[in-house]
Short mmCIF file of N, CA and C in Angstrom, two decimals:
data_model
loop_
_atom_site.label_atom_id
_atom_site.label_comp_id
_atom_site.label_asym_id
_atom_site.label_seq_id
_atom_site.Cartn_x
_atom_site.Cartn_y
_atom_site.Cartn_z
N UNK A 1 93.34 84.11 51.84
CA UNK A 1 94.56 83.69 52.08
C UNK A 1 95.16 84.98 52.34
N UNK A 2 94.57 86.21 52.15
CA UNK A 2 95.18 87.33 52.64
C UNK A 2 94.67 87.72 53.89
N UNK A 3 93.68 86.93 54.16
CA UNK A 3 93.17 87.41 55.97
C UNK A 3 94.06 86.82 56.51
N UNK A 4 94.69 85.58 56.25
CA UNK A 4 95.67 84.43 57.45
C UNK A 4 96.81 85.01 56.93
N UNK A 5 97.55 85.41 56.04
CA UNK A 5 98.79 86.48 55.82
C UNK A 5 98.69 87.54 56.75
N UNK A 6 97.78 88.53 56.64
CA UNK A 6 97.48 89.63 57.66
C UNK A 6 97.60 89.16 58.77
N UNK A 7 96.48 87.78 59.64
CA UNK A 7 96.83 87.85 60.54
C UNK A 7 97.86 86.86 61.34
N UNK A 8 98.71 86.25 60.46
CA UNK A 8 100.24 85.96 60.81
C UNK A 8 100.95 86.91 61.05
N UNK A 9 100.95 88.11 60.44
CA UNK A 9 101.67 89.41 60.43
C UNK A 9 101.45 89.80 61.80
N UNK A 10 100.11 90.02 62.20
CA UNK A 10 99.80 90.87 62.95
C UNK A 10 100.26 90.02 64.17
N UNK A 11 100.07 88.88 64.29
CA UNK A 11 100.46 88.05 65.43
C UNK A 11 102.06 87.70 65.50
N UNK A 12 102.70 87.97 64.79
CA UNK A 12 104.18 88.23 64.59
C UNK A 12 104.79 89.44 65.24
N UNK A 13 103.85 90.52 65.00
CA UNK A 13 104.49 91.76 65.55
C UNK A 13 103.70 92.15 66.87
N UNK A 14 102.77 91.46 67.36
CA UNK A 14 102.61 91.20 68.96
C UNK A 14 103.32 90.69 69.59
N UNK A 15 103.72 89.44 69.06
CA UNK A 15 104.79 88.67 69.75
C UNK A 15 106.19 89.57 69.96
N UNK A 16 106.41 89.90 68.89
CA UNK A 16 107.40 90.79 68.83
C UNK A 16 107.73 91.69 70.21
N UNK A 17 106.40 92.69 69.69
CA UNK A 17 106.23 93.77 70.90
C UNK A 17 106.06 93.05 72.37
N UNK A 18 105.40 92.00 72.80
CA UNK A 18 105.29 91.40 74.03
C UNK A 18 106.65 90.80 74.38
N UNK A 19 107.40 90.57 73.69
CA UNK A 19 108.88 89.69 73.60
C UNK A 19 109.96 91.29 74.13
N UNK A 20 109.95 92.25 73.28
CA UNK A 20 110.26 93.21 73.57
C UNK A 20 109.82 94.17 75.19
N UNK A 21 108.39 93.97 75.16
CA UNK A 21 108.42 94.70 76.62
C UNK A 21 108.69 94.02 77.91
N UNK A 22 108.62 92.37 77.41
CA UNK A 22 109.12 91.52 78.98
C UNK A 22 110.62 91.63 79.32
N UNK A 23 111.04 92.05 78.06
CA UNK A 23 112.80 92.41 78.43
C UNK A 23 112.87 93.52 79.10
N UNK A 24 112.16 95.10 78.36
CA UNK A 24 112.48 95.98 79.49
C UNK A 24 112.12 95.80 80.85
N UNK A 25 110.85 95.44 81.07
CA UNK A 25 110.55 95.11 82.46
C UNK A 25 111.28 94.30 83.45
N UNK A 26 112.13 93.14 83.14
CA UNK A 26 112.59 92.64 83.64
C UNK A 26 114.11 92.82 83.79
N UNK A 27 114.44 94.25 83.30
CA UNK A 27 115.67 94.86 83.41
C UNK A 27 116.37 94.78 84.43
N UNK A 28 115.52 95.67 85.46
CA UNK A 28 115.74 96.29 86.58
C UNK A 28 115.42 95.49 87.96
N UNK A 29 114.49 94.22 87.50
CA UNK A 29 114.62 93.21 88.55
C UNK A 29 115.70 92.60 89.47
N UNK A 30 115.74 92.42 90.46
CA UNK A 30 117.26 92.34 91.34
C UNK A 30 117.97 93.21 91.29
N UNK A 31 118.08 94.27 90.78
CA UNK A 31 119.07 95.28 90.90
C UNK A 31 119.07 96.15 92.56
N UNK A 32 120.27 96.31 92.94
CA UNK A 32 119.74 97.07 94.45
C UNK A 32 119.63 98.22 94.44
N UNK A 33 118.93 98.57 95.19
CA UNK A 33 117.96 100.11 95.47
C UNK A 33 119.22 100.76 95.29
N UNK A 34 118.78 102.48 95.14
CA UNK A 34 119.43 103.60 95.22
C UNK A 34 119.97 104.01 96.37
N UNK A 35 119.39 103.36 97.78
CA UNK A 35 119.75 103.58 98.89
C UNK A 35 120.83 102.56 99.56
N UNK A 36 120.65 101.68 98.52
CA UNK A 36 121.70 100.61 99.16
C UNK A 36 123.36 101.08 98.79
N UNK A 37 124.31 100.22 99.50
CA UNK A 37 125.67 101.33 99.44
C UNK A 37 126.34 100.79 98.20
N UNK A 38 127.22 101.51 97.85
CA UNK A 38 128.34 101.39 96.47
C UNK A 38 129.21 100.29 96.64
N UNK A 39 129.43 99.52 96.01
CA UNK A 39 130.66 98.17 96.02
C UNK A 39 130.05 97.09 96.13
N UNK A 40 129.15 96.83 96.12
CA UNK A 40 128.40 95.05 96.27
C UNK A 40 127.70 94.68 95.55
N UNK A 41 128.58 94.19 94.22
CA UNK A 41 127.63 93.53 93.46
C UNK A 41 127.05 91.71 93.65
N UNK A 42 126.18 90.86 93.40
CA UNK A 42 126.15 90.01 94.12
C UNK A 42 125.72 89.63 95.10
N UNK A 43 125.44 90.51 96.21
CA UNK A 43 124.71 90.09 97.30
C UNK A 43 123.34 89.91 97.64
N UNK A 44 123.13 89.47 98.23
CA UNK A 44 121.78 89.00 98.28
C UNK A 44 120.86 89.95 99.48
N UNK A 45 120.77 90.11 100.19
CA UNK A 45 120.83 90.55 101.64
C UNK A 45 121.55 91.76 102.17
N UNK A 46 120.90 92.74 102.63
CA UNK A 46 121.00 93.90 103.53
C UNK A 46 120.30 93.61 105.13
N UNK A 47 120.68 93.68 105.84
CA UNK A 47 120.52 93.77 107.56
C UNK A 47 120.33 95.22 107.82
N UNK A 48 119.54 95.45 107.85
CA UNK A 48 118.60 97.18 108.51
C UNK A 48 118.73 97.04 109.93
N UNK A 49 119.99 97.49 110.92
CA UNK A 49 120.24 97.16 112.40
C UNK A 49 118.81 98.37 112.90
N UNK A 50 118.78 98.98 112.84
CA UNK A 50 118.00 100.24 113.38
C UNK A 50 116.15 99.83 113.37
N UNK A 51 115.92 98.90 112.24
CA UNK A 51 114.68 98.64 112.29
C UNK A 51 114.70 96.85 112.41
N UNK A 52 115.75 96.38 112.54
CA UNK A 52 115.70 95.03 112.67
C UNK A 52 115.15 93.85 111.51
N UNK A 53 115.52 94.16 110.29
CA UNK A 53 114.76 93.93 109.17
C UNK A 53 115.80 93.79 108.33
N UNK A 54 115.44 92.84 106.90
CA UNK A 54 116.19 92.23 106.19
C UNK A 54 115.74 93.03 104.73
N UNK A 55 116.74 93.19 103.77
CA UNK A 55 116.04 93.59 102.60
C UNK A 55 116.44 92.61 101.38
N UNK A 56 115.84 91.89 100.73
CA UNK A 56 116.17 90.78 99.90
C UNK A 56 116.38 91.60 98.42
N UNK A 57 117.44 91.88 97.93
CA UNK A 57 117.58 92.92 96.78
C UNK A 57 117.28 92.00 95.65
N UNK A 58 117.04 90.65 95.09
CA UNK A 58 116.53 90.13 93.68
C UNK A 58 115.04 90.15 93.93
N UNK A 59 113.94 90.35 95.18
CA UNK A 59 113.00 90.29 95.13
C UNK A 59 112.30 91.40 95.36
N UNK A 60 113.25 92.96 96.00
CA UNK A 60 112.80 94.04 96.46
C UNK A 60 111.99 93.78 97.67
N UNK A 61 112.24 93.53 98.24
CA UNK A 61 111.19 93.05 99.18
C UNK A 61 112.13 93.15 101.10
N UNK A 62 111.40 93.93 101.86
CA UNK A 62 111.97 94.20 103.38
C UNK A 62 111.29 92.31 103.76
N UNK A 63 112.32 92.10 104.87
CA UNK A 63 111.72 91.00 105.71
C UNK A 63 111.95 91.47 106.98
N UNK A 64 110.69 91.37 107.70
CA UNK A 64 110.79 91.74 109.02
C UNK A 64 109.50 90.66 109.99
N UNK A 65 109.83 90.93 111.53
CA UNK A 65 108.54 89.98 112.14
C UNK A 65 107.47 90.56 112.29
N UNK A 66 106.83 90.11 112.19
CA UNK A 66 105.22 90.66 112.51
C UNK A 66 104.46 89.55 112.92
N UNK A 67 104.03 90.10 114.48
CA UNK A 67 103.31 89.02 115.11
C UNK A 67 103.93 87.69 115.32
N UNK A 68 105.62 87.67 115.45
CA UNK A 68 106.38 86.44 115.93
C UNK A 68 106.73 85.58 114.55
N UNK A 69 106.02 86.09 113.50
CA UNK A 69 106.12 85.89 111.97
C UNK A 69 107.13 86.29 111.13
N UNK A 70 108.19 85.70 110.52
CA UNK A 70 109.10 86.47 109.57
C UNK A 70 108.09 86.53 108.14
N UNK A 71 107.80 87.82 107.95
CA UNK A 71 106.98 87.95 106.48
C UNK A 71 108.08 88.84 105.46
N UNK A 72 107.34 88.86 104.39
CA UNK A 72 107.98 89.85 103.42
C UNK A 72 107.16 90.54 102.49
N UNK A 73 107.70 91.80 102.48
CA UNK A 73 107.04 92.76 101.95
C UNK A 73 107.85 94.06 101.16
N UNK A 74 107.20 95.05 100.31
CA UNK A 74 107.79 95.65 99.76
C UNK A 74 107.80 97.12 100.39
N UNK A 75 107.72 97.41 101.93
CA UNK A 75 107.48 98.31 102.50
C UNK A 75 107.62 97.45 103.91
N UNK A 76 108.00 99.08 104.89
CA UNK A 76 108.32 98.40 106.29
C UNK A 76 107.08 98.91 107.17
N UNK A 77 107.01 98.20 108.35
CA UNK A 77 105.66 98.17 108.98
C UNK A 77 105.80 99.97 109.09
N UNK A 78 104.42 100.56 109.62
CA UNK A 78 104.04 101.54 109.96
C UNK A 78 104.97 102.29 110.61
N UNK A 79 105.51 101.77 111.60
CA UNK A 79 105.81 102.03 113.03
C UNK A 79 107.19 102.68 112.33
N UNK A 80 107.76 102.24 111.47
CA UNK A 80 108.93 103.08 110.39
C UNK A 80 109.20 103.52 109.46
N UNK A 81 107.55 104.45 109.52
CA UNK A 81 107.57 105.20 108.16
C UNK A 81 108.37 106.32 108.16
N UNK A 82 109.15 106.76 109.21
CA UNK A 82 109.78 107.94 108.49
C UNK A 82 111.27 107.04 108.86
N UNK A 83 111.71 106.17 108.90
CA UNK A 83 113.14 105.50 108.81
C UNK A 83 113.37 106.13 107.62
N UNK A 84 114.87 106.92 107.63
CA UNK A 84 115.57 106.94 106.33
C UNK A 84 116.10 106.22 105.43
N UNK A 85 115.98 105.18 104.71
CA UNK A 85 116.74 104.71 104.16
C UNK A 85 118.11 104.87 103.27
N UNK A 86 118.41 106.04 103.20
CA UNK A 86 119.28 106.53 102.65
C UNK A 86 120.20 106.87 103.64
N UNK A 87 119.71 106.96 104.85
CA UNK A 87 121.13 107.70 105.94
C UNK A 87 121.32 106.62 107.12
N UNK A 88 120.12 105.68 106.82
CA UNK A 88 120.35 104.46 107.85
C UNK A 88 121.35 103.32 107.57
N UNK A 89 122.16 102.48 108.19
CA UNK A 89 123.02 102.27 108.09
C UNK A 89 123.03 100.58 107.51
N UNK A 90 123.70 100.10 106.79
CA UNK A 90 123.13 98.69 105.87
C UNK A 90 124.11 97.89 106.24
N UNK A 91 123.86 96.77 106.72
CA UNK A 91 125.29 95.53 106.83
C UNK A 91 124.72 94.53 105.88
N UNK A 92 126.07 94.95 105.02
CA UNK A 92 126.05 93.74 103.63
C UNK A 92 126.35 92.46 104.26
N UNK A 93 125.07 91.62 103.77
CA UNK A 93 125.40 90.12 104.47
C UNK A 93 125.82 89.31 103.33
N UNK A 94 127.43 89.70 103.12
CA UNK A 94 128.16 88.90 102.07
C UNK A 94 128.72 87.42 102.45
N UNK A 95 128.56 86.75 103.80
CA UNK A 95 128.38 85.69 104.04
C UNK A 95 127.32 85.12 103.91
N UNK A 96 126.11 84.99 103.62
CA UNK A 96 124.93 84.29 103.85
C UNK A 96 124.14 84.32 102.26
N UNK A 97 124.05 82.90 101.92
CA UNK A 97 123.42 82.75 100.98
C UNK A 97 122.45 81.49 100.77
N UNK A 98 121.08 82.01 100.95
CA UNK A 98 119.84 81.06 101.17
C UNK A 98 118.56 81.88 100.94
N UNK A 99 117.76 81.34 101.58
CA UNK A 99 116.28 82.04 101.33
C UNK A 99 115.85 81.91 102.68
N UNK A 100 116.86 82.35 103.90
CA UNK A 100 116.19 82.97 105.20
C UNK A 100 117.44 83.32 105.97
N UNK A 101 117.28 85.00 105.43
CA UNK A 101 118.24 85.60 106.02
C UNK A 101 118.30 85.88 107.66
N UNK A 102 117.34 85.71 108.10
CA UNK A 102 117.17 85.76 109.18
C UNK A 102 117.31 84.47 110.23
N UNK A 103 117.65 83.33 109.98
CA UNK A 103 118.14 82.22 110.65
C UNK A 103 119.23 82.30 111.61
N UNK A 104 120.00 83.58 111.21
CA UNK A 104 120.60 84.08 112.73
C UNK A 104 120.53 85.19 113.38
N UNK A 105 119.31 85.71 113.28
CA UNK A 105 118.96 86.74 113.77
C UNK A 105 119.19 87.07 115.06
N UNK A 106 119.22 86.50 115.99
CA UNK A 106 119.70 86.67 117.32
C UNK A 106 121.34 87.37 117.47
N UNK A 107 121.84 86.37 116.53
CA UNK A 107 123.60 86.93 116.72
C UNK A 107 123.29 88.37 115.57
N UNK A 108 122.75 88.33 114.31
CA UNK A 108 122.85 89.99 114.00
C UNK A 108 122.21 90.56 115.04
N UNK A 109 121.42 90.40 115.40
CA UNK A 109 120.75 91.57 116.49
C UNK A 109 121.82 92.00 117.74
N UNK A 110 122.27 90.92 117.78
CA UNK A 110 123.31 91.62 119.05
C UNK A 110 124.87 92.30 118.61
N UNK A 111 125.30 91.40 117.00
CA UNK A 111 126.44 92.08 116.67
C UNK A 111 126.13 93.62 116.22
N UNK A 112 124.93 93.80 115.58
CA UNK A 112 124.72 95.09 114.83
C UNK A 112 123.49 95.37 115.63
N UNK A 113 123.53 96.12 116.91
CA UNK A 113 122.37 96.71 117.81
C UNK A 113 121.87 97.64 117.23
N UNK A 114 120.56 98.37 117.56
CA UNK A 114 120.02 99.62 116.62
C UNK A 114 121.17 100.61 116.99
N UNK A 115 121.33 101.39 115.85
CA UNK A 115 122.11 102.47 115.97
C UNK A 115 124.00 102.01 115.85
N UNK A 116 123.86 100.84 115.28
CA UNK A 116 125.05 100.56 114.64
C UNK A 116 125.62 101.30 113.48
N UNK A 117 126.69 101.49 113.51
CA UNK A 117 127.47 102.43 112.17
C UNK A 117 128.90 101.69 112.30
N UNK A 118 129.16 100.81 111.08
CA UNK A 118 130.57 100.68 110.94
C UNK A 118 131.19 101.40 109.75
N UNK A 119 132.13 100.76 108.71
CA UNK A 119 132.60 101.88 107.84
C UNK A 119 131.76 102.73 107.37
N UNK A 120 132.06 103.91 107.20
CA UNK A 120 131.45 104.77 106.49
C UNK A 120 130.92 104.17 104.79
N UNK A 121 129.63 104.84 104.69
CA UNK A 121 129.22 104.09 103.42
C UNK A 121 128.83 105.00 102.43
N UNK A 122 128.78 104.95 100.94
CA UNK A 122 128.17 105.86 99.95
C UNK A 122 126.88 105.09 99.57
N UNK A 123 125.97 105.59 99.12
CA UNK A 123 124.77 105.04 98.77
C UNK A 123 125.06 105.08 96.97
N UNK A 124 124.45 104.10 96.33
CA UNK A 124 124.43 104.16 94.87
C UNK A 124 124.03 105.10 93.97
N UNK A 125 122.60 105.89 94.70
CA UNK A 125 122.12 107.05 94.29
C UNK A 125 121.86 107.85 95.35
N UNK A 126 121.51 109.22 95.01
CA UNK A 126 121.25 110.27 95.80
C UNK A 126 119.88 110.20 96.08
N UNK A 127 119.62 111.10 97.36
CA UNK A 127 117.87 111.12 97.90
C UNK A 127 117.10 111.90 96.87
N UNK A 128 116.39 111.56 96.35
CA UNK A 128 115.23 112.10 95.27
C UNK A 128 114.96 113.24 96.54
N UNK A 129 114.36 114.52 95.66
CA UNK A 129 113.91 115.43 96.36
C UNK A 129 114.64 116.48 97.40
N UNK A 130 116.08 115.90 97.55
CA UNK A 130 116.95 116.59 98.53
C UNK A 130 117.10 117.99 98.02
N UNK A 131 116.74 118.62 99.01
CA UNK A 131 116.45 119.95 98.79
C UNK A 131 115.62 120.82 98.12
N UNK A 132 114.28 119.96 98.20
CA UNK A 132 112.86 120.37 97.72
C UNK A 132 111.96 120.64 98.96
N UNK A 133 111.80 121.92 98.35
CA UNK A 133 110.67 122.62 99.80
C UNK A 133 109.53 122.02 99.43
N UNK A 134 109.24 121.43 98.64
CA UNK A 134 107.51 120.95 98.02
C UNK A 134 107.16 120.21 99.12
N UNK A 135 107.92 119.25 99.75
CA UNK A 135 107.12 118.11 100.57
C UNK A 135 107.54 116.80 99.57
N UNK A 136 108.21 116.99 98.57
CA UNK A 136 108.66 115.90 97.83
C UNK A 136 109.83 114.68 98.80
N UNK A 137 109.54 113.96 99.40
CA UNK A 137 110.42 112.89 100.49
C UNK A 137 110.32 111.45 99.52
N UNK A 138 110.55 111.20 98.64
CA UNK A 138 110.36 110.16 98.16
C UNK A 138 111.79 109.03 98.88
N UNK A 139 112.57 109.72 99.66
CA UNK A 139 113.66 109.17 100.03
C UNK A 139 113.76 108.33 101.38
N UNK A 140 112.34 108.83 101.51
CA UNK A 140 111.41 108.00 103.18
C UNK A 140 111.15 106.48 102.95
N UNK A 141 110.58 105.73 103.72
CA UNK A 141 110.52 104.33 103.71
C UNK A 141 108.77 104.60 103.18
N UNK A 142 108.84 103.72 102.14
CA UNK A 142 107.43 103.10 101.97
C UNK A 142 106.79 102.26 102.93
N UNK A 143 105.87 103.07 103.52
CA UNK A 143 105.42 101.86 104.52
C UNK A 143 103.73 102.08 104.56
N UNK A 144 103.34 102.77 103.65
CA UNK A 144 101.72 102.07 103.40
C UNK A 144 101.84 101.81 101.91
N UNK A 145 100.68 100.50 101.54
CA UNK A 145 100.74 100.23 100.03
C UNK A 145 100.22 101.27 98.89
N UNK A 146 99.21 102.15 99.62
CA UNK A 146 98.70 103.25 98.54
C UNK A 146 99.16 104.62 98.60
N UNK A 147 100.10 104.58 99.48
CA UNK A 147 100.52 106.15 99.60
C UNK A 147 102.06 106.19 98.91
N UNK A 148 102.68 107.27 98.52
CA UNK A 148 104.01 107.69 98.40
C UNK A 148 104.68 107.22 99.83
N UNK A 149 105.76 107.79 99.69
CA UNK A 149 106.55 107.33 100.83
C UNK A 149 105.93 108.05 102.53
N UNK A 150 106.95 108.25 102.90
CA UNK A 150 106.15 108.74 104.48
C UNK A 150 105.68 110.28 104.31
N UNK A 151 105.69 110.55 105.40
CA UNK A 151 105.31 111.90 105.85
C UNK A 151 105.70 113.06 104.75
N UNK A 152 107.03 113.34 104.17
CA UNK A 152 107.44 114.45 103.63
C UNK A 152 106.65 115.82 103.79
N UNK A 153 105.97 116.26 104.00
CA UNK A 153 106.01 117.55 104.48
C UNK A 153 106.34 118.17 105.39
N UNK A 154 106.41 118.23 106.40
CA UNK A 154 107.15 118.67 107.39
C UNK A 154 108.63 118.46 107.42
N UNK A 155 109.22 118.62 106.27
CA UNK A 155 110.63 118.28 106.39
C UNK A 155 111.30 119.78 107.46
N UNK A 156 112.71 119.83 107.64
CA UNK A 156 113.06 120.76 108.69
C UNK A 156 113.52 120.39 109.85
N UNK A 157 113.65 121.05 110.78
CA UNK A 157 114.19 120.55 112.10
C UNK A 157 112.73 119.92 112.96
N UNK A 158 112.96 118.95 113.52
CA UNK A 158 112.01 117.96 114.19
C UNK A 158 112.54 117.35 114.89
N UNK A 159 111.55 116.34 115.88
CA UNK A 159 112.00 115.92 116.85
C UNK A 159 112.41 114.63 115.95
N UNK A 160 112.29 114.14 115.54
CA UNK A 160 112.67 113.04 114.65
C UNK A 160 113.97 113.34 113.81
N UNK A 161 114.58 114.36 113.65
CA UNK A 161 115.53 114.77 112.68
C UNK A 161 116.75 113.89 113.38
N UNK A 162 117.52 113.25 112.62
CA UNK A 162 118.56 113.41 113.14
C UNK A 162 119.40 111.74 113.67
N UNK A 163 118.26 111.24 114.02
CA UNK A 163 118.19 109.99 114.39
C UNK A 163 118.53 109.05 113.61
N UNK A 164 119.60 108.13 114.08
CA UNK A 164 120.33 107.14 113.23
C UNK A 164 121.61 108.25 112.45
N UNK A 165 121.94 109.03 112.56
CA UNK A 165 122.76 109.85 111.61
C UNK A 165 123.46 110.48 112.65
N UNK A 166 124.57 110.16 113.27
CA UNK A 166 125.12 111.21 114.23
C UNK A 166 126.29 111.65 113.66
N UNK A 167 126.73 111.88 112.24
CA UNK A 167 128.11 112.46 111.85
C UNK A 167 127.60 113.74 111.41
N UNK A 168 126.27 114.12 111.42
CA UNK A 168 125.53 115.77 110.88
C UNK A 168 125.19 116.21 112.34
N UNK A 169 125.05 115.71 113.47
CA UNK A 169 123.87 115.73 114.30
C UNK A 169 124.56 117.40 115.16
N UNK A 170 125.76 117.41 115.00
CA UNK A 170 125.98 118.65 115.95
C UNK A 170 126.92 119.37 115.07
N UNK A 171 126.68 119.80 114.01
CA UNK A 171 127.31 120.63 112.88
C UNK A 171 126.48 121.88 113.56
N UNK A 172 126.91 123.16 113.31
CA UNK A 172 126.31 124.06 113.37
C UNK A 172 125.51 124.45 114.73
N UNK A 173 126.13 123.42 115.46
CA UNK A 173 124.94 123.74 116.43
C UNK A 173 126.11 123.92 118.03
N UNK A 174 125.56 124.63 118.70
CA UNK A 174 126.59 125.75 119.58
C UNK A 174 126.54 124.87 121.10
N UNK A 175 125.25 124.08 121.04
CA UNK A 175 125.05 123.51 122.66
C UNK A 175 126.29 122.08 122.72
N UNK A 176 126.27 122.14 123.86
CA UNK A 176 126.54 120.91 124.51
C UNK A 176 127.95 120.46 123.78
N UNK A 177 129.13 120.36 123.68
CA UNK A 177 130.01 120.11 123.07
C UNK A 177 130.91 120.79 123.61
N UNK A 178 131.13 121.86 124.16
CA UNK A 178 131.86 122.74 124.73
C UNK A 178 133.06 122.91 124.03
N UNK A 179 132.78 123.01 122.55
CA UNK A 179 133.89 123.27 121.55
C UNK A 179 133.80 124.85 121.57
N UNK A 180 135.04 125.36 121.63
CA UNK A 180 135.04 127.00 121.52
C UNK A 180 135.93 127.15 120.51
N UNK A 181 135.93 128.61 120.12
CA UNK A 181 137.29 128.93 118.72
C UNK A 181 138.40 129.14 119.66
N UNK A 182 139.21 128.24 118.24
CA UNK A 182 140.66 128.33 118.55
C UNK A 182 141.28 129.32 118.18
#
């Protein structure tokens, strides 16, 4: 009898702990990413013109074409391993509700061509590792399943820096603008 009571108590505690763990695990499912734009609760998708991909917020997955087929992955393809999700423009798809955001992809591709920048966007969070010279660049796209994000170590002026972010490309640059002192 004591063994049965003890067993029931242990099972009740176990179930209570499991229930609590499930709640805490599922709290962030469907939350917009930190690199997402501020002010758009309730949307399901972003379109990323620079990489011609969609981001499904509830499932936290990117949707892009691979071999002519639309696939869902938690990372972008290797060719976009250095794409900065924080500075890249996100088209918030407020007018689409369904399971195939790519249904009108040709229209989006024309309307929001690579390099498109609409109204200024503020991200929900700031870039992790910003100002960190130790190679911690987790703000980059996760393009490999087993690695943390991309490159990370050669931060600083390089041939790929500044792409897709024209706001800061001429700051402090004395070349090519013909801007002199006033």
